[in-house]
Tab-separated table of C-alpha atoms in Angstrom:
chain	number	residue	atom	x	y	z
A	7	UNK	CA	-32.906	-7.936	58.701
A	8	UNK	CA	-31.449	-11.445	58.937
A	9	UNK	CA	-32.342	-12.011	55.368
A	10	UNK	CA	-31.185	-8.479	54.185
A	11	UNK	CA	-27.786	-9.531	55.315
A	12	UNK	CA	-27.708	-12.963	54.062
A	13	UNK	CA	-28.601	-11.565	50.250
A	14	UNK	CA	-25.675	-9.501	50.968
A	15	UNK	CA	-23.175	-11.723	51.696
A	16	UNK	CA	-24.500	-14.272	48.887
A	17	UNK	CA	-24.381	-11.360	46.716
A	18	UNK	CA	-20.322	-10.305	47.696
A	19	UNK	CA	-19.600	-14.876	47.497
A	20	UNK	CA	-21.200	-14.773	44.212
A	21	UNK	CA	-19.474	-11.989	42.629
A	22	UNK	CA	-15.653	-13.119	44.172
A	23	UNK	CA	-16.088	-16.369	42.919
A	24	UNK	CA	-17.439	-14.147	39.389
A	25	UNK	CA	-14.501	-12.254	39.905
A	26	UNK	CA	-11.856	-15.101	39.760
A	27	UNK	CA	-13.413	-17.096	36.974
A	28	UNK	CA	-13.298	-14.178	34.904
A	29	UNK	CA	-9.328	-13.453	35.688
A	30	UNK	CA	-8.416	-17.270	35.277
A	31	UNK	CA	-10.257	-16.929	31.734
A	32	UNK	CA	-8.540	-13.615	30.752
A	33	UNK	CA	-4.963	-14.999	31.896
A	34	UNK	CA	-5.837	-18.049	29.841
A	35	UNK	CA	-6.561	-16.233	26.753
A	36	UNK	CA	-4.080	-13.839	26.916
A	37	UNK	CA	-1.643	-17.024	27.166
A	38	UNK	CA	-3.461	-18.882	24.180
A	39	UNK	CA	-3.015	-15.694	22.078
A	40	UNK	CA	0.982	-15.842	22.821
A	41	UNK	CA	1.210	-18.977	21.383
A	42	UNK	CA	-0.752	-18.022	18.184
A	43	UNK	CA	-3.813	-19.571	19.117
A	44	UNK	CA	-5.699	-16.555	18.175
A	45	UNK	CA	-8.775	-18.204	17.416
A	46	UNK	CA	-9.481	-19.762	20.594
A	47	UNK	CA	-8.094	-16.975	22.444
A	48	UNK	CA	-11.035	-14.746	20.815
A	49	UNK	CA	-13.759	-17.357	22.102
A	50	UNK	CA	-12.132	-16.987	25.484
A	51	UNK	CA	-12.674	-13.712	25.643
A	52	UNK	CA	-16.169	-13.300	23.773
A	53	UNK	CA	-17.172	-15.700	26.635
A	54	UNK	CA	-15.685	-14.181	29.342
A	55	UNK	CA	-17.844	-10.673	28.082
A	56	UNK	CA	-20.681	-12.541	28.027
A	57	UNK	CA	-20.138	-13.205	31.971
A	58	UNK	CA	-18.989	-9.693	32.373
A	59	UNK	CA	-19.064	-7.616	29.639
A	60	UNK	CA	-17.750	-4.575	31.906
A	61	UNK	CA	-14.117	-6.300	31.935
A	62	UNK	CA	-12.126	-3.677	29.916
A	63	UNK	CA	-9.222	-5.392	29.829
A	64	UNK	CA	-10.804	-8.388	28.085
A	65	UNK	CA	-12.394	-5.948	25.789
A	66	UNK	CA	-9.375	-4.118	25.026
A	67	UNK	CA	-7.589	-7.643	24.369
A	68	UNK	CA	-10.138	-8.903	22.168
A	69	UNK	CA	-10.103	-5.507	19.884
A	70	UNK	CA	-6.119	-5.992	19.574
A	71	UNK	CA	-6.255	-9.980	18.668
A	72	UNK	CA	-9.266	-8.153	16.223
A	73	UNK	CA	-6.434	-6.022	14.950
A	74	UNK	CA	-3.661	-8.400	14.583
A	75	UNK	CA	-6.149	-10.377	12.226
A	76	UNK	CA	-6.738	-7.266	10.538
A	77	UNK	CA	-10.356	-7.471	11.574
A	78	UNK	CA	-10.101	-3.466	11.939
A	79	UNK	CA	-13.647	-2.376	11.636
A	80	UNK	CA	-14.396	-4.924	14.623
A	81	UNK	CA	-12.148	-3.766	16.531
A	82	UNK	CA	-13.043	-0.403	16.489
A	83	UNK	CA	-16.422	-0.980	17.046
A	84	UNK	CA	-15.521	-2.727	20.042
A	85	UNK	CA	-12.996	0.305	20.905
A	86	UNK	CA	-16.370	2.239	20.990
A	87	UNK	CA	-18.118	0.251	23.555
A	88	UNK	CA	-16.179	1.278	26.302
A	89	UNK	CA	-16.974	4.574	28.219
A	90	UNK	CA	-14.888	7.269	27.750
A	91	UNK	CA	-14.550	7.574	31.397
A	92	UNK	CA	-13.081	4.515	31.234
A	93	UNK	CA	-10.487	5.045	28.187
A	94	UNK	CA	-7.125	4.859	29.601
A	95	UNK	CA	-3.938	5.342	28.499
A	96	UNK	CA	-3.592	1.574	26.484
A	97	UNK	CA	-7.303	2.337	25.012
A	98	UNK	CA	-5.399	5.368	23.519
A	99	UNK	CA	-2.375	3.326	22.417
A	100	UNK	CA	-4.255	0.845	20.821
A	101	UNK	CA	-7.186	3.607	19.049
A	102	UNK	CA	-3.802	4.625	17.486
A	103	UNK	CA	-2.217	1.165	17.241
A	104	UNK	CA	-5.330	0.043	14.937
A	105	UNK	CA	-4.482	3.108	12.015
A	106	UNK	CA	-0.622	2.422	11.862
A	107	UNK	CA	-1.327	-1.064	11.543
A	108	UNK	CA	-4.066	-0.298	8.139
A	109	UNK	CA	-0.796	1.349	7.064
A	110	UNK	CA	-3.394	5.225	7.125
A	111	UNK	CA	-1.523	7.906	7.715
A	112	UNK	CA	-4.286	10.670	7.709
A	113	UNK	CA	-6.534	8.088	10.000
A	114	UNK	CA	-3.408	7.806	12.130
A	115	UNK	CA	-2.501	11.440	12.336
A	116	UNK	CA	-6.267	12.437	13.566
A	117	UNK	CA	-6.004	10.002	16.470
A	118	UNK	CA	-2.656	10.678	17.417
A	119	UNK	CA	-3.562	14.772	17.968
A	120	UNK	CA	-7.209	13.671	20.020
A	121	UNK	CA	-4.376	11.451	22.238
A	122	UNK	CA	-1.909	13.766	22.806
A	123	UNK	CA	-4.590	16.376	23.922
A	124	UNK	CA	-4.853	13.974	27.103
A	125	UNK	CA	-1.961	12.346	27.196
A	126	UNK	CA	0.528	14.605	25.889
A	127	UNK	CA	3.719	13.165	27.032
A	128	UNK	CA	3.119	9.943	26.288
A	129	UNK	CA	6.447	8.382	24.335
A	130	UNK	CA	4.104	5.720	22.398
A	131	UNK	CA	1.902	8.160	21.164
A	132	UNK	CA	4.215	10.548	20.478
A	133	UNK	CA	5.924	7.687	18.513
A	134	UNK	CA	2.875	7.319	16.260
A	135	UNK	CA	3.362	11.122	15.568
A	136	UNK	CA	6.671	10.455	13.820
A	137	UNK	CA	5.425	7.322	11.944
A	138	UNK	CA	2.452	9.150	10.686
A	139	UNK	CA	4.694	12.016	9.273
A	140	UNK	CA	7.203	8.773	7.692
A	141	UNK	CA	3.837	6.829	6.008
A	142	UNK	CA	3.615	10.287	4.469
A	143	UNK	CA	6.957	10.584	3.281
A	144	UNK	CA	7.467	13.573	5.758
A	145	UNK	CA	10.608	12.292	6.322
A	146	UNK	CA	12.068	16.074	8.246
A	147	UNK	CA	8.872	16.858	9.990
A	148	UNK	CA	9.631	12.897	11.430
A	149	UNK	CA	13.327	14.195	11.940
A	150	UNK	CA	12.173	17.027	14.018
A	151	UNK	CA	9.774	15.354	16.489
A	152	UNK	CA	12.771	13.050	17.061
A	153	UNK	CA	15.129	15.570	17.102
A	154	UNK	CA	12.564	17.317	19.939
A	155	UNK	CA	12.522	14.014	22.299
A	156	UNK	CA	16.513	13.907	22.260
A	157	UNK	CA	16.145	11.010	20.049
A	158	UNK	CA	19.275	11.474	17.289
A	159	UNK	CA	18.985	11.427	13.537
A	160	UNK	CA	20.556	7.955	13.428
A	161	UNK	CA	17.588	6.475	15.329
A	162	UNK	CA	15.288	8.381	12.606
A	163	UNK	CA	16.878	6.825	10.304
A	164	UNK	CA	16.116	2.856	11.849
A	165	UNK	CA	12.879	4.431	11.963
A	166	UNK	CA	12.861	4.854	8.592
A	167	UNK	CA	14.306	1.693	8.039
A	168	UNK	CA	11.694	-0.203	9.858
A	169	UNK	CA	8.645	1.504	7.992
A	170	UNK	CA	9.849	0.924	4.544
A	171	UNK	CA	11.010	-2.972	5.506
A	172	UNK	CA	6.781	-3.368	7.301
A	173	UNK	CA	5.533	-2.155	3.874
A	174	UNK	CA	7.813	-3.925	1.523
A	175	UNK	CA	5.585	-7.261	1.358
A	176	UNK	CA	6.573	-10.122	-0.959
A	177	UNK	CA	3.398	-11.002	-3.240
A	178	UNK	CA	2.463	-13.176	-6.601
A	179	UNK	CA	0.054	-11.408	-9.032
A	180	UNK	CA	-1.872	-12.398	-12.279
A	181	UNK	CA	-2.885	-9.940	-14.595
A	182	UNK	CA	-4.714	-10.050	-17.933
A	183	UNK	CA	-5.604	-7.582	-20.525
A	184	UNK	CA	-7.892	-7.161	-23.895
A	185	UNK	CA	-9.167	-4.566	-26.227
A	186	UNK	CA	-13.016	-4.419	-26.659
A	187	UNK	CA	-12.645	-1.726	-29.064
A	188	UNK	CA	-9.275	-2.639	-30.978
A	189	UNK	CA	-7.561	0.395	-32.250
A	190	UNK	CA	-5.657	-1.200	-35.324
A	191	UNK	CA	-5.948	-5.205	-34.665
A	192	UNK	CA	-7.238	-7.073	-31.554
A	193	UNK	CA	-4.576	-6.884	-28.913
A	194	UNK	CA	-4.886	-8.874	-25.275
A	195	UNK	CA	-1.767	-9.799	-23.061
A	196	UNK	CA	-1.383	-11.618	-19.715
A	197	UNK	CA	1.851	-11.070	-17.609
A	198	UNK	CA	2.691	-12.896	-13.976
A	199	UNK	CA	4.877	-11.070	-11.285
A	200	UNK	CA	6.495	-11.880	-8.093
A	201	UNK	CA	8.172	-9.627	-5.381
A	202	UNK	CA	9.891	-9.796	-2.216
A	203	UNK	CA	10.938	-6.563	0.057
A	204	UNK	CA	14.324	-7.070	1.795
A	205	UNK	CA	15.437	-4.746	4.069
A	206	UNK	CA	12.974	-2.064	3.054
A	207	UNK	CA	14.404	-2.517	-0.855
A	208	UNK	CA	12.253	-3.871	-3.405
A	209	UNK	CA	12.976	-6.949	-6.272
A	210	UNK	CA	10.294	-8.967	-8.758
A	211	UNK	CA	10.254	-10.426	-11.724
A	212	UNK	CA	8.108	-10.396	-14.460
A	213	UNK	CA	6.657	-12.554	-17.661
A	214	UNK	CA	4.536	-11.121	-20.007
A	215	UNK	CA	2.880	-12.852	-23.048
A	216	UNK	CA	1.241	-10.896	-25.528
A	217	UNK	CA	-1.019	-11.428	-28.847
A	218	UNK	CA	-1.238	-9.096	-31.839
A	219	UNK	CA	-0.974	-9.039	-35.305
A	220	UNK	CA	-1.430	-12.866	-35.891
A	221	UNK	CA	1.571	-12.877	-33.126
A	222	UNK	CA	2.493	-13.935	-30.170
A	223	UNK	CA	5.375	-13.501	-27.983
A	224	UNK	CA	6.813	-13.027	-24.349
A	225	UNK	CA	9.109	-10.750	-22.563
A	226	UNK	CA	11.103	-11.439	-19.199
A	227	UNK	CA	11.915	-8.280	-16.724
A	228	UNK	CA	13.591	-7.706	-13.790
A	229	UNK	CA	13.515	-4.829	-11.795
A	230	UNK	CA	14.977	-3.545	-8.317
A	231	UNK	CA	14.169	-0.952	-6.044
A	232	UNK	CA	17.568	-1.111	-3.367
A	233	UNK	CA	17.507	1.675	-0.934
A	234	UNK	CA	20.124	3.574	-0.757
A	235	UNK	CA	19.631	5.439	2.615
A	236	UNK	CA	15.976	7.141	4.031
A	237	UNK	CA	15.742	9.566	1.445
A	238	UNK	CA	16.684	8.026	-1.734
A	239	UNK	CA	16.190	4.436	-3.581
A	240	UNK	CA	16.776	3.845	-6.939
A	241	UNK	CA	15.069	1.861	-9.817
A	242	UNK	CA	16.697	-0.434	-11.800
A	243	UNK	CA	15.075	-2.221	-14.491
A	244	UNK	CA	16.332	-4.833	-17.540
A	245	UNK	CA	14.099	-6.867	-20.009
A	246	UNK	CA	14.574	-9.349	-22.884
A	247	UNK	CA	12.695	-10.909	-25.436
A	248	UNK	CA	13.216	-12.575	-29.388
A	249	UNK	CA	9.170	-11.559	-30.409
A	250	UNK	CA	8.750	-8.296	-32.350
A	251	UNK	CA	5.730	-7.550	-30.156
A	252	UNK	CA	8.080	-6.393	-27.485
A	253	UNK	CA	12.089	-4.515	-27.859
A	254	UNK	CA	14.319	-7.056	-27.806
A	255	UNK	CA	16.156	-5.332	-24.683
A	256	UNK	CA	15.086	-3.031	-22.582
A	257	UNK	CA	17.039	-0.943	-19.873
A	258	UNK	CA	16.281	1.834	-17.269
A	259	UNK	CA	17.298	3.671	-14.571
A	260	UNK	CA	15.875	6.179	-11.989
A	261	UNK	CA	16.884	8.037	-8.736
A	262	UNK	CA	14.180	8.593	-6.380
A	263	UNK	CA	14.599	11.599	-3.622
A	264	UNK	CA	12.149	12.072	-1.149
A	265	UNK	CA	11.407	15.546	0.195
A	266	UNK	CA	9.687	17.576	3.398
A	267	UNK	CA	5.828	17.590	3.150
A	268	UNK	CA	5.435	14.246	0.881
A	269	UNK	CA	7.017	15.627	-1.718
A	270	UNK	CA	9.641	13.125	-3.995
A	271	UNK	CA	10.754	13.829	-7.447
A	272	UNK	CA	12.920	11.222	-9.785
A	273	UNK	CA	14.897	11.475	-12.890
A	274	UNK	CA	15.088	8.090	-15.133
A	275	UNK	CA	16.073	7.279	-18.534
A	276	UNK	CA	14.904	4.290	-20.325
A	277	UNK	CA	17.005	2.531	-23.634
A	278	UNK	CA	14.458	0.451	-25.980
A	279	UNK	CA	15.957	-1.548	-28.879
A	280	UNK	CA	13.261	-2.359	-31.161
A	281	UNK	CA	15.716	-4.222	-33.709
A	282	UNK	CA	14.951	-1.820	-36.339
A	283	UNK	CA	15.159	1.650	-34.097
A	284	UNK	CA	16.349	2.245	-30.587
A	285	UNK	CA	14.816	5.032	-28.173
A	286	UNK	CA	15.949	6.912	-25.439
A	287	UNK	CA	13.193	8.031	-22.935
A	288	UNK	CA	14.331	10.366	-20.566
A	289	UNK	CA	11.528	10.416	-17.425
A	290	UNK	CA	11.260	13.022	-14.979
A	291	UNK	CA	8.811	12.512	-12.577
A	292	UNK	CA	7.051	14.845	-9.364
A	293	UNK	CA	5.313	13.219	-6.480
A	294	UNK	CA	3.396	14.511	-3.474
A	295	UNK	CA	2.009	12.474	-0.868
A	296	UNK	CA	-0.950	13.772	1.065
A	297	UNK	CA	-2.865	11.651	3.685
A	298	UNK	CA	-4.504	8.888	1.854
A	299	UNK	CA	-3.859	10.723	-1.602
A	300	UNK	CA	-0.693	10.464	-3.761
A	301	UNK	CA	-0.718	12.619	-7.279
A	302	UNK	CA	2.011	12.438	-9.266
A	303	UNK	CA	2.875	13.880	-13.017
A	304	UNK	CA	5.143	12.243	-15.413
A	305	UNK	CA	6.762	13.598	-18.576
A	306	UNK	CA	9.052	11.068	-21.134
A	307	UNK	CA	10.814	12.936	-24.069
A	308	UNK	CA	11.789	9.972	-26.538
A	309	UNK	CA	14.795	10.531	-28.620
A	310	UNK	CA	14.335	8.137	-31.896
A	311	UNK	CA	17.166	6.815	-33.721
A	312	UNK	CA	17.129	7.679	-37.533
A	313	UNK	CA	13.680	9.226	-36.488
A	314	UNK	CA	11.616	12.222	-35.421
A	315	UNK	CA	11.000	12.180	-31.324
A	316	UNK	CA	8.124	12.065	-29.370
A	317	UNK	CA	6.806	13.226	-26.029
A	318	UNK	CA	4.390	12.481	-23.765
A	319	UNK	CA	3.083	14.102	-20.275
A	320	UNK	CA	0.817	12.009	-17.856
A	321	UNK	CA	-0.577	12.473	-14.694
A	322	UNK	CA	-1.858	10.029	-12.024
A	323	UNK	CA	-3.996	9.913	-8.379
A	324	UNK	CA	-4.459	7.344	-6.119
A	325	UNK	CA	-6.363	7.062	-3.167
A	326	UNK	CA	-5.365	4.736	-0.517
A	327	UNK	CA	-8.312	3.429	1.029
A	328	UNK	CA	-7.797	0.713	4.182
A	329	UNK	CA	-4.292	-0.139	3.186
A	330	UNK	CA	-2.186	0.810	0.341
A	331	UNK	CA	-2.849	-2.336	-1.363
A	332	UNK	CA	-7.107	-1.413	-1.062
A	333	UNK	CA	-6.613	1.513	-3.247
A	334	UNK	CA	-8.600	3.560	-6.611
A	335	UNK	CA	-6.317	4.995	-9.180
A	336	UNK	CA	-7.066	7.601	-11.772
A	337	UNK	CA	-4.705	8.291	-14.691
A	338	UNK	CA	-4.455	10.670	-17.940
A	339	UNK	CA	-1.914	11.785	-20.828
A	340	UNK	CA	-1.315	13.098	-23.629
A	341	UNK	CA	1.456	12.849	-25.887
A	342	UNK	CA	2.830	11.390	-29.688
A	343	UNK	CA	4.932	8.623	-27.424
A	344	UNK	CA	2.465	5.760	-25.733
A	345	UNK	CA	3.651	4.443	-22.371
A	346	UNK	CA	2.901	0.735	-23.524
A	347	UNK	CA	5.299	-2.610	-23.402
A	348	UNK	CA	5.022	-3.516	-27.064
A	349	UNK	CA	7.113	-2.169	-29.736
A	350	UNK	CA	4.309	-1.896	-31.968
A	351	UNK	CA	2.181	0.081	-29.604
A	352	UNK	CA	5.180	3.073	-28.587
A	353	UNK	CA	5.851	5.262	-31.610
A	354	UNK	CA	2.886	6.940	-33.183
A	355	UNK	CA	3.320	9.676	-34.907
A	356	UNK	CA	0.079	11.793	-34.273
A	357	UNK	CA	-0.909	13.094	-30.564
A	358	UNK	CA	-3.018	10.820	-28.877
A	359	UNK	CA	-4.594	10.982	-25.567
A	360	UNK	CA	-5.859	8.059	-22.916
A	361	UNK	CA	-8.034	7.694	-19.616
A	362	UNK	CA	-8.029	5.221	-17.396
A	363	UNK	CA	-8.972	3.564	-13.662
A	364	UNK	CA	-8.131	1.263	-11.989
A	365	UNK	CA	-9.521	-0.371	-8.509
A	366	UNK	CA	-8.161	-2.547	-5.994
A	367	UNK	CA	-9.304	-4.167	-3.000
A	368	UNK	CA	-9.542	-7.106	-0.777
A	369	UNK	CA	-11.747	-10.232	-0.798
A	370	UNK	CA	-9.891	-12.207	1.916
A	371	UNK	CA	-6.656	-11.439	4.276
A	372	UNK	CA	-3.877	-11.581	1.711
A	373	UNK	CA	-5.991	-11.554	-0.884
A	374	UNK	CA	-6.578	-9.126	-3.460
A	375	UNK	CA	-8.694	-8.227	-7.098
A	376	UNK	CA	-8.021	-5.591	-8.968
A	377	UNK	CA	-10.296	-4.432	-12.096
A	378	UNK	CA	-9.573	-1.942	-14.458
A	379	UNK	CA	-10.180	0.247	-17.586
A	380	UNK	CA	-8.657	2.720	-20.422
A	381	UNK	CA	-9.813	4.842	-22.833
A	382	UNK	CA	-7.596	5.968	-25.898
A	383	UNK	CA	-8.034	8.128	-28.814
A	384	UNK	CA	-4.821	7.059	-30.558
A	385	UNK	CA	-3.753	9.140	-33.973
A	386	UNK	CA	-1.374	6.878	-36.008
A	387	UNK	CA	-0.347	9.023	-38.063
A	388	UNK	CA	-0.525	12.902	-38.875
A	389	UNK	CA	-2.946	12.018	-42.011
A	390	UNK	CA	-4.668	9.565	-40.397
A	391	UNK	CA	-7.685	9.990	-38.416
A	392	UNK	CA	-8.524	9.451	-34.895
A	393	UNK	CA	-9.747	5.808	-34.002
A	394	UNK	CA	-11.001	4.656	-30.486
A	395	UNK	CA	-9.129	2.077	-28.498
A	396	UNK	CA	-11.008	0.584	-24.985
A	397	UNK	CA	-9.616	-2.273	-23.031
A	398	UNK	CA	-10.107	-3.571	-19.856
A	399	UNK	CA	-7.921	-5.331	-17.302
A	400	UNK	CA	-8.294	-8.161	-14.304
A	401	UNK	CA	-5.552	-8.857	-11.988
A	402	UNK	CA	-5.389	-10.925	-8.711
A	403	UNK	CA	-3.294	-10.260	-5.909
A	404	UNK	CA	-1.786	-12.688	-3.220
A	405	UNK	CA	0.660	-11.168	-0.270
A	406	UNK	CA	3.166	-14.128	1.169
């Protein structure tokens, strides 16, 4: 009996002093990962699961240092591990937490509605609701559920606000482009573009150098997306350059709304001088947002000076994938006006018709490829026949 009690009492010493160890490292790690020190903070906590790996709080931790680093498939794997007897309201809060931060509304929306089933009045959650109808540009639906916790339509707004500003990133990207199956002459071109987000507006700047014909030449654009308030933002655009490979200026300008249900729709005209013509494109445009997928359908009508006009219609899909920078894009027209840079490559006079792909996605934090392809079967001219064009494109993306 003596003995009996003596394991007991060893038993209740060794698991107090267990007990405090384990606290002291948790305190320390959560105070390493305030100062940044995210990397030792995660060792911290690794070890202190090792000791006890029934410490929910450590686990919970670790999964949202996991997410900060945009480690998200770690984190939810580690999300997984805990009972669900044991999921309390911050496992919720951060289940949702690791969606909105991937920038997926559809992933976010799913989580949200299994939350609010057991936590229904929960403001953070609820919260998530309204971001998860903004990420997808259900900008009254978000009004509403506001509007329904007594929060005003100026505070939507901010909302808004705040989105747009998280998702406007600066970045730096390389692209480069060339025909395996040249249409008329060998064609390749390389352009490099910068942009910052201020304020949940948009600005970059863009060089592009291009080679055809036995010529080569660049072209410098600018272009701005300022928001004007939650619903609208506008495009602004302006280029210049002295090579015939490109119009010597180019101007545009669009007005973006957004709708209810993801829907937006824009109406743009573009001005081309190509020194011995000049164009006006007029560009409406219809876009609907839908979870991860965006589809949108273009039309330009291109009024030729001294010339017959031309027309095109295009349509495009995307499918965001764990961010909207990770994303596939699918694209198709058809028209006797080619949505290309180059003066040499935008009037043709038969109908032509193209196909193309493109896919990016991440090979580091910050760090991005993109690959992609299109297929043309161009008609030059109305007694002309068709001729194939193929070209492929590689582009690398850094966020700053």
């Amino acid at each position: 009996m003596r003995r009996i009690i003596y394991t007991l009492l060893l038993t209740v010493l060794v698991a107090m002093v267990k007990g405090q160890s384990v606290d002291s490292m948790f305190l320390s790690a959560r105070e390493m990962a305030i100062r940044g020190d995210l990397k030792k903070a995660s060792q911290l906590l690794e070890d202190l699961l090792s000791l006890d790996p029934e410490y929910t709080d450590a686990t919970l931790y670790l999964a949202r240092i996991q997410g900060w680093e945009r480690k998200f498939l770690q984190a939810d794997s580690l999300l997984q591990k805990i009972p669900d007897k044991q999921r309390s309201i911050e496992w919720w809060r951060l289940y949702c937490s690791l969606k909105f931060w991937q920038d997926n509304s559809s992933g976010l929306q799913e989580r949200v509605q299994q939350a609010l089933v057991i936590y229904p009045e929960d403001e953070t959650i609820q919260l998530y609701k309204v971001f998860s109808k903004l990420m997808d540009n259900q900008v009254q639906d978000g009004y509403d559920l506001l509007n329904a916790k007594e929060w005003n339509l100026e505070r939507a707004i901010e909302l808004k606000r705040q989105l747009r500003n998280r998702l406007s990133r600066n970045y730096l990207s390389l692209l480069g482009n060339i025909d395996i199956l040249p249409a008329v002459s060998d064609r390749y071109f390389g352009q490099v573009e910068a942009g910052i987000g201020h304020k949940g507006s948009q600005y970059l700047g863009r060089v592009v150098y291009a080679n055809q014909f036995n010529n080569a030449g660049i072209q410098w654009e600018l272009e701005a997306y300022p928001l004007i308030t939650s619903e609208i933002y506008l495009f602004l655009g302006i280029s210049y350059s002295n090579s015939i490979l490109f119009p010597k200026y180019k101007m545009g300008v669009d007005v973006n709304w957004a709708f209810t249900h993801g829907w937006e729709s824009s109406m743009g005209i573009r001005y081309f001088d190509f020194r011995n013509i000049r164009s006006v494109v007029f560009t409406p445009t219809l876009t609907q947002y839908n979870g991860d997928w965006m589809f949108r359908g273009r039309g330009a009508y291109v009024v030729n000076e001294g010339n017959s006009n031309n027309f095109s219609v295009s349509a495009e899909s995307t499918r965001y994938l764990s961010s909207n920078w990770h994303h596939i894009k699918f694209n198709a027209g058809v028209g006797s006006y080619l949505p290309q840079r180059y003066s040499l490559e935008n009037r043709v006079s038969g109908i032509s018709y193209w196909l193309g792909t493109r896919y990016q996605f991440p090979v580091k934090d910050r760090h991005f490829i993109s690959i992609s392809g299109e297929y043309a079967r161009e008609k030059r001219a109305a007694d002309l026949p068709f001729s194939n064009r193929i070209s492929l494109q590689a582009g690398y993306l850094y966020q700053f």
